Coordinates of C-alpha atoms in Angstrom, one line a residue:
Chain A
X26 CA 68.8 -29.2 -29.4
X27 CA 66.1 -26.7 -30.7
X28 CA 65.9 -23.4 -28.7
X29 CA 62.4 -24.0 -27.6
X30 CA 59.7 -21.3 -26.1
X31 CA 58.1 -21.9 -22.9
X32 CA 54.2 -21.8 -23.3
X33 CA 52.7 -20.7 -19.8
X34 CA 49.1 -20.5 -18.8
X35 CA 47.9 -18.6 -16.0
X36 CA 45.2 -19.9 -13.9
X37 CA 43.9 -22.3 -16.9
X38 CA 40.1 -23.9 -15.7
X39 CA 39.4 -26.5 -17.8
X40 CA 41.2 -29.5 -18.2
X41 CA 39.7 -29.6 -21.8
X42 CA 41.7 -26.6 -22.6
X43 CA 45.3 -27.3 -21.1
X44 CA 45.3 -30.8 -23.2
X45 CA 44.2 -28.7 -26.6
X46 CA 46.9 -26.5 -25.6
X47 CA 49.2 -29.3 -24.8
X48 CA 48.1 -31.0 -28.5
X49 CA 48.6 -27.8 -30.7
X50 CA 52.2 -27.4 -28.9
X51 CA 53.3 -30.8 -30.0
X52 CA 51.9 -30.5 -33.1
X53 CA 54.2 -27.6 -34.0
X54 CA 57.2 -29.2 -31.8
X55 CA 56.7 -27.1 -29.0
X56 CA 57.5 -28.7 -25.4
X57 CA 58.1 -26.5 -23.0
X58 CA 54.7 -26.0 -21.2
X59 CA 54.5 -24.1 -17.9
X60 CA 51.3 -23.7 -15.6
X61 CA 50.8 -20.9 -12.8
X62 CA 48.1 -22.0 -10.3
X63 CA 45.6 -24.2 -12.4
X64 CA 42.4 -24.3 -10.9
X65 CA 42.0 -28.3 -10.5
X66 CA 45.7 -28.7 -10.0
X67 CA 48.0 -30.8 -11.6
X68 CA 48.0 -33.6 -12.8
X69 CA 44.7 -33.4 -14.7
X70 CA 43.4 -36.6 -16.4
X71 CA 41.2 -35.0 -18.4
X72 CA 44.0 -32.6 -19.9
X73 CA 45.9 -36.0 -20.3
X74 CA 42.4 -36.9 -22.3
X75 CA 42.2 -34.4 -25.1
X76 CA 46.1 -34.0 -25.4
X77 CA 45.9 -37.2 -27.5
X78 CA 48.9 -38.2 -25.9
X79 CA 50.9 -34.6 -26.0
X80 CA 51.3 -34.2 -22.5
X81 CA 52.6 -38.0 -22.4
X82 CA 55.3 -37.4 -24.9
X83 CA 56.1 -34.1 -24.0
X84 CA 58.3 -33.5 -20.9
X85 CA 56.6 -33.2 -17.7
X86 CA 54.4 -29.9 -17.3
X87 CA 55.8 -27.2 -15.0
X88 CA 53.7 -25.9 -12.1
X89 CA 54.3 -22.5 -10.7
X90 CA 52.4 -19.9 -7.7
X91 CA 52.8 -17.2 -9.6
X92 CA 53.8 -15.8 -13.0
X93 CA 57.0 -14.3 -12.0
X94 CA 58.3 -17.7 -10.7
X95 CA 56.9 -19.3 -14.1
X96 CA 59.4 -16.6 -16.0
X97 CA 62.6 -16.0 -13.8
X98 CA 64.8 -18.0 -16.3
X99 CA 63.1 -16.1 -19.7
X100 CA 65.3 -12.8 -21.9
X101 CA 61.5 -12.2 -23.8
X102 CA 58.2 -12.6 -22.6
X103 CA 54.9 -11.6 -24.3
X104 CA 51.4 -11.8 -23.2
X105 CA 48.7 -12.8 -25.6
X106 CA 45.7 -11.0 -24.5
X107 CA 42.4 -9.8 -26.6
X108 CA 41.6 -6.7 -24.6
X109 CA 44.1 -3.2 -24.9
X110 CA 45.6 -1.9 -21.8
X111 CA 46.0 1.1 -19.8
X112 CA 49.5 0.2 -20.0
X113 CA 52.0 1.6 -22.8
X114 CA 53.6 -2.0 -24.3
X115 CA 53.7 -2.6 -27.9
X116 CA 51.2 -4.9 -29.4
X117 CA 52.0 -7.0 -32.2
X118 CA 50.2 -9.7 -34.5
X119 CA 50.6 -13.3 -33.9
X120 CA 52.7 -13.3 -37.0
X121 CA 55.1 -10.1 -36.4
X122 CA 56.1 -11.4 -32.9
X123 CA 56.3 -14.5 -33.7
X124 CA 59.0 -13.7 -36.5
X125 CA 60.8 -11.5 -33.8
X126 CA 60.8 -13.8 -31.0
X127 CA 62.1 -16.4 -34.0
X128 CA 65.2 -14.5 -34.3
X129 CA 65.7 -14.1 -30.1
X130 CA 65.4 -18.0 -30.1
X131 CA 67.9 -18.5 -33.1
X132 CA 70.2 -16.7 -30.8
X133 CA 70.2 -18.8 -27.9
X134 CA 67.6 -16.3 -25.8
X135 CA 65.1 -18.0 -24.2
X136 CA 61.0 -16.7 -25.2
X137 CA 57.9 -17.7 -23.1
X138 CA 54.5 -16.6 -24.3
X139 CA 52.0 -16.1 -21.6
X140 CA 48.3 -16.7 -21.6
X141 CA 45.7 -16.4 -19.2
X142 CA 42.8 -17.4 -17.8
X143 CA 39.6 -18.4 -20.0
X144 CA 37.2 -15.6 -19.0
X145 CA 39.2 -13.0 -16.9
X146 CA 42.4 -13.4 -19.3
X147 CA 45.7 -12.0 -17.5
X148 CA 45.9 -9.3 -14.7
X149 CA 47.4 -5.8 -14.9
X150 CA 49.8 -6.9 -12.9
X151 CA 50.9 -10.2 -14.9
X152 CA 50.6 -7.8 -17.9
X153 CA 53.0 -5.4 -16.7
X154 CA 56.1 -8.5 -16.0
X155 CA 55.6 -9.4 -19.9
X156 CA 57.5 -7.2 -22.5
X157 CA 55.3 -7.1 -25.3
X158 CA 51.5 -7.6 -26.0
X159 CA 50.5 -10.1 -28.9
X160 CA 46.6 -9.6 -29.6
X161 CA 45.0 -11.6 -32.7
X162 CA 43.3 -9.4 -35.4
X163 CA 40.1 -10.8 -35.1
X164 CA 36.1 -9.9 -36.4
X165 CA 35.4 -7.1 -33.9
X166 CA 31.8 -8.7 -33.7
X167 CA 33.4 -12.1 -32.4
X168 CA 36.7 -11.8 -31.3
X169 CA 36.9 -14.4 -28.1
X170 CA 39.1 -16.9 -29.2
X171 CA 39.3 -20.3 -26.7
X172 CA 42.2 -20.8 -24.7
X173 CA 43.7 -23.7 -26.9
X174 CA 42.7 -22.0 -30.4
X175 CA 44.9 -19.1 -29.3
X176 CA 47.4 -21.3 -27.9
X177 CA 47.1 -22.8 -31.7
X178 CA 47.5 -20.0 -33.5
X179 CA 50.9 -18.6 -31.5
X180 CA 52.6 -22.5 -31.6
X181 CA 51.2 -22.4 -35.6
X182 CA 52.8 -18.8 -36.7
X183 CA 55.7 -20.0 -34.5
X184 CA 56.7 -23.3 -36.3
X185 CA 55.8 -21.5 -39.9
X186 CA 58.6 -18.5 -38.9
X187 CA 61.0 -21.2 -39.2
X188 CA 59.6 -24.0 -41.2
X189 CA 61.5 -24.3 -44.8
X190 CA 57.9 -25.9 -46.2
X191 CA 58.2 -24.8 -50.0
X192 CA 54.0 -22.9 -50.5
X193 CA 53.5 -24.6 -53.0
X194 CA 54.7 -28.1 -54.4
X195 CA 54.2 -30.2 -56.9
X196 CA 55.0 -34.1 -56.2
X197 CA 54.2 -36.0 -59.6
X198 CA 55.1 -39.3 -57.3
X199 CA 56.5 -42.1 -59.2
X200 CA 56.4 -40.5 -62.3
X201 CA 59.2 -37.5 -63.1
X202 CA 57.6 -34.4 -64.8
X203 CA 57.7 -35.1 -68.8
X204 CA 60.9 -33.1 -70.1
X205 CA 60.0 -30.8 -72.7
X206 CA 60.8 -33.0 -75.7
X207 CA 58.5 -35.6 -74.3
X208 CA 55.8 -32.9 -74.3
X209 CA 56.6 -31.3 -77.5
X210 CA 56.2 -35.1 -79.3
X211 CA 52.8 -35.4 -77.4
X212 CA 51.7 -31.3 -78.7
X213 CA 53.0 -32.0 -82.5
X214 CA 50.4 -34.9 -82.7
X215 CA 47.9 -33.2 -81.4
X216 CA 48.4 -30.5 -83.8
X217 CA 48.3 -32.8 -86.8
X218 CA 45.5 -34.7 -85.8
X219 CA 43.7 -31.4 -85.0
X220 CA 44.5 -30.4 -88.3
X221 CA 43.6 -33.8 -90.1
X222 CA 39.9 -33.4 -88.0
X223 CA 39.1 -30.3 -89.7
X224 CA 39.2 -28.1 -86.3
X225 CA 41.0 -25.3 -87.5
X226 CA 38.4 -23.5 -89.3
X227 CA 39.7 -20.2 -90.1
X228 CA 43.4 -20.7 -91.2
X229 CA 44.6 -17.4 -90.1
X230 CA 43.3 -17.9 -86.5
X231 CA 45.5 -21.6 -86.3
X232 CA 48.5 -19.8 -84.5
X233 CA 46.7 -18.1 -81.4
X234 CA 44.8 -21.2 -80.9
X235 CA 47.5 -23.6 -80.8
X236 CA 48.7 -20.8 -78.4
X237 CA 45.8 -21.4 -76.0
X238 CA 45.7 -24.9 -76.3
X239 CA 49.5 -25.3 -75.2
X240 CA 48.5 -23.1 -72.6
X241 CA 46.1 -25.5 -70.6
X242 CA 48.8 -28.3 -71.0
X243 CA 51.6 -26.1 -70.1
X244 CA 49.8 -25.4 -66.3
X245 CA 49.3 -28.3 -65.8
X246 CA 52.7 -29.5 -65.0
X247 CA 52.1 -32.9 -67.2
X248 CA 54.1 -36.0 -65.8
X249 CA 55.7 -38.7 -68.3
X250 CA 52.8 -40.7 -67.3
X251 CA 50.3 -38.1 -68.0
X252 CA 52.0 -37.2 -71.5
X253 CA 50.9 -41.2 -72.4
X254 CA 47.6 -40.9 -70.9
X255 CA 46.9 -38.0 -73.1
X256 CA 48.3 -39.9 -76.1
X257 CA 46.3 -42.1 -75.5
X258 CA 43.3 -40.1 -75.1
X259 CA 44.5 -39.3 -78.5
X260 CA 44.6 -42.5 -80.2
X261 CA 41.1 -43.7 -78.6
X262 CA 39.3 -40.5 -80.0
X263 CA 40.6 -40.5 -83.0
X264 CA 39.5 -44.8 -83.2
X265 CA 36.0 -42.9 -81.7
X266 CA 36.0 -40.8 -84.7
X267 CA 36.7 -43.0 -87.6
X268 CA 33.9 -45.8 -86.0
X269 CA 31.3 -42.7 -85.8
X270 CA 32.1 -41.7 -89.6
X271 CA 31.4 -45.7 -90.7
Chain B
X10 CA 29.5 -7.4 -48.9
X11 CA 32.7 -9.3 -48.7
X12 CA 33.0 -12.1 -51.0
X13 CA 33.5 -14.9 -49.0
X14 CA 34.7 -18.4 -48.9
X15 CA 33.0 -21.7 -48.1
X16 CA 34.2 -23.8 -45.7
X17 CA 32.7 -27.7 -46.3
X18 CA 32.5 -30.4 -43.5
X19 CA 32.4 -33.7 -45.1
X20 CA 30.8 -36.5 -42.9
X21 CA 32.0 -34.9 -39.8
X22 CA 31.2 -37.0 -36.9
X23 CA 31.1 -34.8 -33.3
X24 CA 29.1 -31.9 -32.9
X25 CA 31.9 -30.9 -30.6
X26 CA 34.2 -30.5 -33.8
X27 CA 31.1 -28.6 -35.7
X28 CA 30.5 -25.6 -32.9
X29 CA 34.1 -25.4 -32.9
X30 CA 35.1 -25.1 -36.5
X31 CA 31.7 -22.5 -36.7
X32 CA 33.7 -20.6 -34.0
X33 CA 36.8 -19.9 -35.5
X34 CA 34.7 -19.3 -38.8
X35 CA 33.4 -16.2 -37.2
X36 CA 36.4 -15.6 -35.1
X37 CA 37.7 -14.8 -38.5
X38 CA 34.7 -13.4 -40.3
X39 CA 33.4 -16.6 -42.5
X40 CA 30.0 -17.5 -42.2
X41 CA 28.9 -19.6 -45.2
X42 CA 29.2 -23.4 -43.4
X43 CA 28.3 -26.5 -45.8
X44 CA 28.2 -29.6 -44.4
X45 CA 28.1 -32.9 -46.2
X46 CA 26.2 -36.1 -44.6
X47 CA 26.8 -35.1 -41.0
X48 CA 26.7 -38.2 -38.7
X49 CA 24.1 -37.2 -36.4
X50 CA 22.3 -34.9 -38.5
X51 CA 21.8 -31.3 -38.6
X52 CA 20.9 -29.3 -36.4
X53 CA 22.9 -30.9 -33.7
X54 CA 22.7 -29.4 -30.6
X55 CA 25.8 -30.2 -29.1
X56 CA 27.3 -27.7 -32.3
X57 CA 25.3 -25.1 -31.3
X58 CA 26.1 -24.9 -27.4
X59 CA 30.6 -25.1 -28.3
X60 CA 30.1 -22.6 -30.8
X61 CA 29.6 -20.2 -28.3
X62 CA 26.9 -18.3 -30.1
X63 CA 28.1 -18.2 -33.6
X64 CA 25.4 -20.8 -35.5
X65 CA 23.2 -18.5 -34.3
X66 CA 25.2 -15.4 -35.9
X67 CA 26.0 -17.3 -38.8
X68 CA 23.5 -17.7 -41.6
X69 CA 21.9 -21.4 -41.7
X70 CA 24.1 -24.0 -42.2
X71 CA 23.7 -25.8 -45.8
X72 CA 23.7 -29.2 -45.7
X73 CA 24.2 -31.8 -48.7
X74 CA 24.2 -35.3 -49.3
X75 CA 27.2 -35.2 -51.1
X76 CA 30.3 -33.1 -51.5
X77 CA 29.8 -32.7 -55.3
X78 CA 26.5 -31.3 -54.9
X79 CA 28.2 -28.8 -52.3
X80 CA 30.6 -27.3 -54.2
X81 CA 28.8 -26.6 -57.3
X82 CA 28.7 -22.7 -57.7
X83 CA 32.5 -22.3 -56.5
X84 CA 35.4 -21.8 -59.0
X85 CA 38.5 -22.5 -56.7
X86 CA 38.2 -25.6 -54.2
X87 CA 41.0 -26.5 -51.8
X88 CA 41.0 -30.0 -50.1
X89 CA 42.5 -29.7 -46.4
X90 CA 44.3 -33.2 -46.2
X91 CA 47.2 -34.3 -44.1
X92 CA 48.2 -36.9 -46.3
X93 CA 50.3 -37.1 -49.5
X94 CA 47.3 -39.0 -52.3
X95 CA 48.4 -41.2 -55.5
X96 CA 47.5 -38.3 -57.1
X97 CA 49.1 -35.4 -58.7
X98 CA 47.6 -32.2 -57.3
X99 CA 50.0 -29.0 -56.0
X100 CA 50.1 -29.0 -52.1
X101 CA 50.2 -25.6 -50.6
X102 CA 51.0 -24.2 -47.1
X103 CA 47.7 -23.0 -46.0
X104 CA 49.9 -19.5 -46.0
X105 CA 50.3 -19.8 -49.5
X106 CA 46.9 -21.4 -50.3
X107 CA 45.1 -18.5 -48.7
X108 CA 47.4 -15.6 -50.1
X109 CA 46.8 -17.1 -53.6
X110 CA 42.6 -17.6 -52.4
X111 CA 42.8 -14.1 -51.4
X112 CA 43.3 -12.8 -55.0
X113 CA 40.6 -15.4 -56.4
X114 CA 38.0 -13.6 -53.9
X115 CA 39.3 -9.9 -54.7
X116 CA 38.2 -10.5 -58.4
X117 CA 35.1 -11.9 -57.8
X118 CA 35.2 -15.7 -57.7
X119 CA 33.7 -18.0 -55.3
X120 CA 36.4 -20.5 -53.2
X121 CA 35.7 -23.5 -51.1
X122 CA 38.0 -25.5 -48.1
X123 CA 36.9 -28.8 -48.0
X124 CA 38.0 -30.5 -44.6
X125 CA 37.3 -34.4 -44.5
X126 CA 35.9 -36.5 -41.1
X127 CA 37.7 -36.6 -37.9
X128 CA 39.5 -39.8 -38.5
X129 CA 38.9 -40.8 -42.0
X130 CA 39.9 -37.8 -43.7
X131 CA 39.1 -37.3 -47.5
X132 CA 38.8 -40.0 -49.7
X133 CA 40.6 -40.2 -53.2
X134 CA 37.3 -39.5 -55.0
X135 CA 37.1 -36.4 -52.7
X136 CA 40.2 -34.7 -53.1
X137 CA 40.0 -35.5 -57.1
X138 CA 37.0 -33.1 -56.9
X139 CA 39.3 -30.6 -55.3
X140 CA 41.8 -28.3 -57.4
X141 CA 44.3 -27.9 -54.9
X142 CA 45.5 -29.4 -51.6
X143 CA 46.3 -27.9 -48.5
X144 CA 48.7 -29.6 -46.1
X145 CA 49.7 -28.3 -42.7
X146 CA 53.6 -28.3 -42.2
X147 CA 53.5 -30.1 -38.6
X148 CA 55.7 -31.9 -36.5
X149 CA 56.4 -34.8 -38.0
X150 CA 56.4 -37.0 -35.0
X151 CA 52.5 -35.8 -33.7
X152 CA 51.2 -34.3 -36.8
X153 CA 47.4 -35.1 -36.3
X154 CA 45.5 -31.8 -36.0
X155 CA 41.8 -31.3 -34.5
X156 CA 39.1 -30.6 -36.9
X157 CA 38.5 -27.7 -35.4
X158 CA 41.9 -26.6 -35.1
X159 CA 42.4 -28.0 -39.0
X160 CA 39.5 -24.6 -39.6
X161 CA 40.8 -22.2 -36.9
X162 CA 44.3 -22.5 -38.8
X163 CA 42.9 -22.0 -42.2
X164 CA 40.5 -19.2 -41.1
X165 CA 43.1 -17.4 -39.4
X166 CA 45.1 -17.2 -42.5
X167 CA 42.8 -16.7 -44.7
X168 CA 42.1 -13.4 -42.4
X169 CA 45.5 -12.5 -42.6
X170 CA 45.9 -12.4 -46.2
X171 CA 43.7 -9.5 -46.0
X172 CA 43.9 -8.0 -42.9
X173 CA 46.1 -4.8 -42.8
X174 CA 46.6 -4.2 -39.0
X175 CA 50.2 -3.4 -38.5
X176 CA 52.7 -6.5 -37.4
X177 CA 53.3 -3.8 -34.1
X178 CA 51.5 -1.3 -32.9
X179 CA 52.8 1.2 -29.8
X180 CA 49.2 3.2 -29.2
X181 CA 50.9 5.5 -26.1
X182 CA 47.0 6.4 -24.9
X183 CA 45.5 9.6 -23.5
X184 CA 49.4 10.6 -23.4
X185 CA 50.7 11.4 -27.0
X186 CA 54.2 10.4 -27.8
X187 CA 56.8 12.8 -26.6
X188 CA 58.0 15.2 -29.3
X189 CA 62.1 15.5 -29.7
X190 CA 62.1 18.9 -27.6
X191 CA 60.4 17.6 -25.1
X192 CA 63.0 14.5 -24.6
X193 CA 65.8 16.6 -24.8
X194 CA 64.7 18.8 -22.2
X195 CA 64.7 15.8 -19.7
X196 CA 68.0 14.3 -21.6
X197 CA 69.9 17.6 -20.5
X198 CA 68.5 17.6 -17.1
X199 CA 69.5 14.2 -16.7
X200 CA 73.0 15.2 -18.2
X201 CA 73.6 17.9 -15.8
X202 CA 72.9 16.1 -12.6
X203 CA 74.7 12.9 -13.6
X204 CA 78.0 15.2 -13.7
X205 CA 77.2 17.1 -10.9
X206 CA 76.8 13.2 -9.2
X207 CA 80.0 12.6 -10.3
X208 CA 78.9 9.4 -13.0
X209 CA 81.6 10.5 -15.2
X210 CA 84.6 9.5 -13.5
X211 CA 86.7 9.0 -17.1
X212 CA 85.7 12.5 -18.6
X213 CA 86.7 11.1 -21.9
X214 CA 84.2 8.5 -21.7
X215 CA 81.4 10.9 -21.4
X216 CA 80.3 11.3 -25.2
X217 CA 79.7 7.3 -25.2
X218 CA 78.3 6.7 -22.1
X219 CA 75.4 9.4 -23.0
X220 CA 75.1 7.7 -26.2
X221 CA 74.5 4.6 -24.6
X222 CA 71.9 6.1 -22.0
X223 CA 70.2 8.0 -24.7
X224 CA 70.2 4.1 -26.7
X225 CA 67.9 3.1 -23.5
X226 CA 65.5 5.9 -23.5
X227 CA 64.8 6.1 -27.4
X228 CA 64.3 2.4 -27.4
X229 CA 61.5 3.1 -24.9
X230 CA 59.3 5.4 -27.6
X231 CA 58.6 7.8 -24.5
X232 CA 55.3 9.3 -24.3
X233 CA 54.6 13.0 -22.5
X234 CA 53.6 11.6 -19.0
X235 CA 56.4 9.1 -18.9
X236 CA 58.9 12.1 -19.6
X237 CA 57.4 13.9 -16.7
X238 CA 57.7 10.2 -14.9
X239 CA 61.6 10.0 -15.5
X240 CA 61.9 13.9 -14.9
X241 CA 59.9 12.8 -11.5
X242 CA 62.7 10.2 -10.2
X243 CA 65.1 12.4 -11.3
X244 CA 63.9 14.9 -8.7
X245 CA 63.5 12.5 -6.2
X246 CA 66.3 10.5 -6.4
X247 CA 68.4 14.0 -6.2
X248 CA 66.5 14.8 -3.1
X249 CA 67.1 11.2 -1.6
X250 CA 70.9 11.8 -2.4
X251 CA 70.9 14.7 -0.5
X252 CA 69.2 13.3 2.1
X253 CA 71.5 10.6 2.5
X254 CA 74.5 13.4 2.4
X255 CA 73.0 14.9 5.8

């Protein structure tokens, strides 16, 4: 079973808010979700509401008094909170601690991240029982972030500091990407029957042209399939052609 | 001025959705909003009041009839789309799609995230328009993200790739961070009395065991005032042992 980190909200309002807090976890496989003295108590059908079934499929929601009962069984604890305190705790970006609590959970320590309430955020005092201070780099015009936006964008870096998603990927579906020879057949014709249409002007320039021209075809990463559909863009502008010239 | 991206609502449906996705536009500093055939219309109320004041920061939203006639000026166009098309486009990590957007806007050129309706998505005509596609790596299970949320995720990213606050900052306050001397004053204090306690009881030990304590207290990146802290217990926790002596 995945090591999972505990998300825990302290003295969360609106129901709104605990279910798209509840729906980002799930979305980034995130289950473990703790609640220290919600203001409308618990259960909350209208957290059930917006979770779009999260909180049904997750396990059932913890509730806790305080934030020191929420944590007792947590190694690393950090508090996400927008305003700097007069408190000496490092403060890290969503994505550094997120990378470092990564490699605590990989080794079997358990990580909660702590929220807090939607206007008055955390306390001093719940500050000062967290180990480290996560505060998003926001516009410094507009920084509030709502309660399950930041709740999103922890779960989010979370899940992409150990997701193996390639960045980038190219899927021609069906279709296998055209080997080179398969290309190379396509790029010859072309040549000729650029040639054969008079589109090489000046001689001398023939060489870096058919350099740029391979160029587009190269990027784009041709399938098989899209090898014949150029052919055939081929064939059918060369028939264009010759009926024009009639 | 910062060159910045587009981010293009195509038929979005809830105003709810709207005032949201405006909010963590500004939340990360993007204020150019397009929106394309908007269900109820624009302005839409409902927008204005959950983005919490940022349609009114924000220049006016453009609207357009269709997404073709919104994205004419921009060079680079990403579609947001959770699901795989019949078509054969690259598919990035928004991590990897903004990194890569980031260098388009540093040399000038104008970029666009399209984001399709709530439940419909974008269709195939759509995302042909579109150069690239962005895909959010999700649980696979529950991997249906708010449209809102789809934004705030893209936004935040986006931010990142340009933002250069540091991954962990320790900012020690009015106090500055306690130069070497000044540790190693209360080090040798603290050295002193712990023999005089009698801590060392294997004398050959010693050498590790200060190590070790010294391992606890450079962790902690002391500042000046929490030297004089520990230099404070020290005191008192000799006078309490002599007190207990009596």
């Amino acid at each position: 079973m995945k090591n999972n980190p505990a998300i825990i909200l302290v003295n969360p309002q609106m129901g709104e808010n605990i279910g798209a807090a509840a729906r980002a976890m799930l979305n980034f496989e995130l289950t473990d979700m703790r609640l220290v003295a919600p203001r409308d108590g618990w259960p909350n059908s209208r957290a059930v509401d917006i979770s779009s079934g999260a909180l049904e499929q997750m396990p059932p929601v913890q509730v806790f008094d305080t934030l020191k009962a929420a944590i007792t069984d947590l190694h690393l604890i950090y508090a996400t909170t927008a305003r700097p305190r007069d408190m000496i705790k490092p403060v890290f970006t969503p994505r550094a601690a997120t990378e470092n609590a990564q490699k605590f959970l990989e080794s079997g320590k358990r990580v909660g991240f702590v929220f807090g309430a939607e206007r008055t955020g955390l306390t001093n005092d719940e500050v000062a029982l967290c180990s480290y201070i996560i505060q998003v780099p926001t516009n410094p015009d507009f920084s509030s972030l709502n309660l399950g936006q930041a709740v999103l964008l922890v779960a989010h870096e979370l899940f992409q500091a150990s997701d193996e998603t390639a960045g980038r990927i190219l899927d021609t579906g069906h279709s296998p990407p055209a080997a080179q020879e398969i290309f190379e057949n396509f790029f010859s014709r072309l040549e000729n029957e650029l040639e054969v249409g008079g589109f090489f002007t000046a001689k001398d320039m023939k060489p870096a042209m058919m350099r740029n021209i391979r160029a587009i075809f190269t990027r784009a990463e041709l399938s098989v399939q899209e090898v014949k559909t150029l052919q055939g863009i081929v064939s059918a502008l060369i028939g264009k052609k010759k009926a024009t010239r009639k």
